[in-house]
XYZ file of C-alpha atoms in Angstrom:
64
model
C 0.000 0.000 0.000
C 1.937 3.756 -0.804
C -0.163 6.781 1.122
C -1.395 9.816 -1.224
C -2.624 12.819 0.238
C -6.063 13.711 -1.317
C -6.486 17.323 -1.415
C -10.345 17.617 -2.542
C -10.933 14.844 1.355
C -8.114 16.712 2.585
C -6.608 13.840 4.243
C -4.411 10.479 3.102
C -5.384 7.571 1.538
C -3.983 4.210 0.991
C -3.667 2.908 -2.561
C -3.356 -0.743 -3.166
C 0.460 -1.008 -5.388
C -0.896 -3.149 -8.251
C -2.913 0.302 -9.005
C -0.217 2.493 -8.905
C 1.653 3.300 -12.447
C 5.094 4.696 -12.018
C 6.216 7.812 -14.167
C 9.303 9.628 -14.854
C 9.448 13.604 -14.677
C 12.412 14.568 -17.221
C 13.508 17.998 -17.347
C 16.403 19.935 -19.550
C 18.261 22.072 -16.707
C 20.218 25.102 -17.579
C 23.366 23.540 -17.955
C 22.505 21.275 -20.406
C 22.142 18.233 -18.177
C 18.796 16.352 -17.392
C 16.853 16.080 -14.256
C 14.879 12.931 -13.044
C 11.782 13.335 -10.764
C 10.260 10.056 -9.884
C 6.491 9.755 -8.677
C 3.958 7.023 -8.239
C 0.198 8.044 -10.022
C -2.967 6.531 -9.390
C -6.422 6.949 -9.345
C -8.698 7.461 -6.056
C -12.358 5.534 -5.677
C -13.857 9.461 -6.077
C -12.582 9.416 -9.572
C -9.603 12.393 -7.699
C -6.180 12.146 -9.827
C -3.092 11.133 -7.099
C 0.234 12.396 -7.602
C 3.388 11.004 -4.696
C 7.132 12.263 -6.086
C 9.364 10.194 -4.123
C 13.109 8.868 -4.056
C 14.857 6.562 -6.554
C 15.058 4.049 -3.823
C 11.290 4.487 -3.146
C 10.276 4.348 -7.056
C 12.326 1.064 -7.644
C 11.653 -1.190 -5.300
C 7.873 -0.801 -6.279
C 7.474 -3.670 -9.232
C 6.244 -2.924 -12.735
């Protein structure tokens, strides 16, 4: 289970992993190089869109 906060209940909520799609935030920084931002995205029973950013550690040791 990863914890969301929910903004429109205001409070967190517990989504089961095998509902939980991983993403990739790629960015160009000034410099030239490239900057990863990982998050986990679901879905909430209310139809709400869930967004969690969290650490590389965190993102991969979630399975596909």
């Amino acid at each position: 289970m990863i914890e969301f906060y929910n903004v429109k209940k205001k409070c967190k909520v517990s989504i089961d992993e095998a509902s939980v799609e991983k993403h990739v935030y790629e960015r160009e920084l000034k410099n030239g190089g490239i900057q990863n931002r990982y998050a986990f995205k679901a879905v909430d029973e209310d139809g709400t869109k869930l967004t969690k950013f969290c650490s590389k550690a965190d993102f991969d040791s979630v399975p596909d």
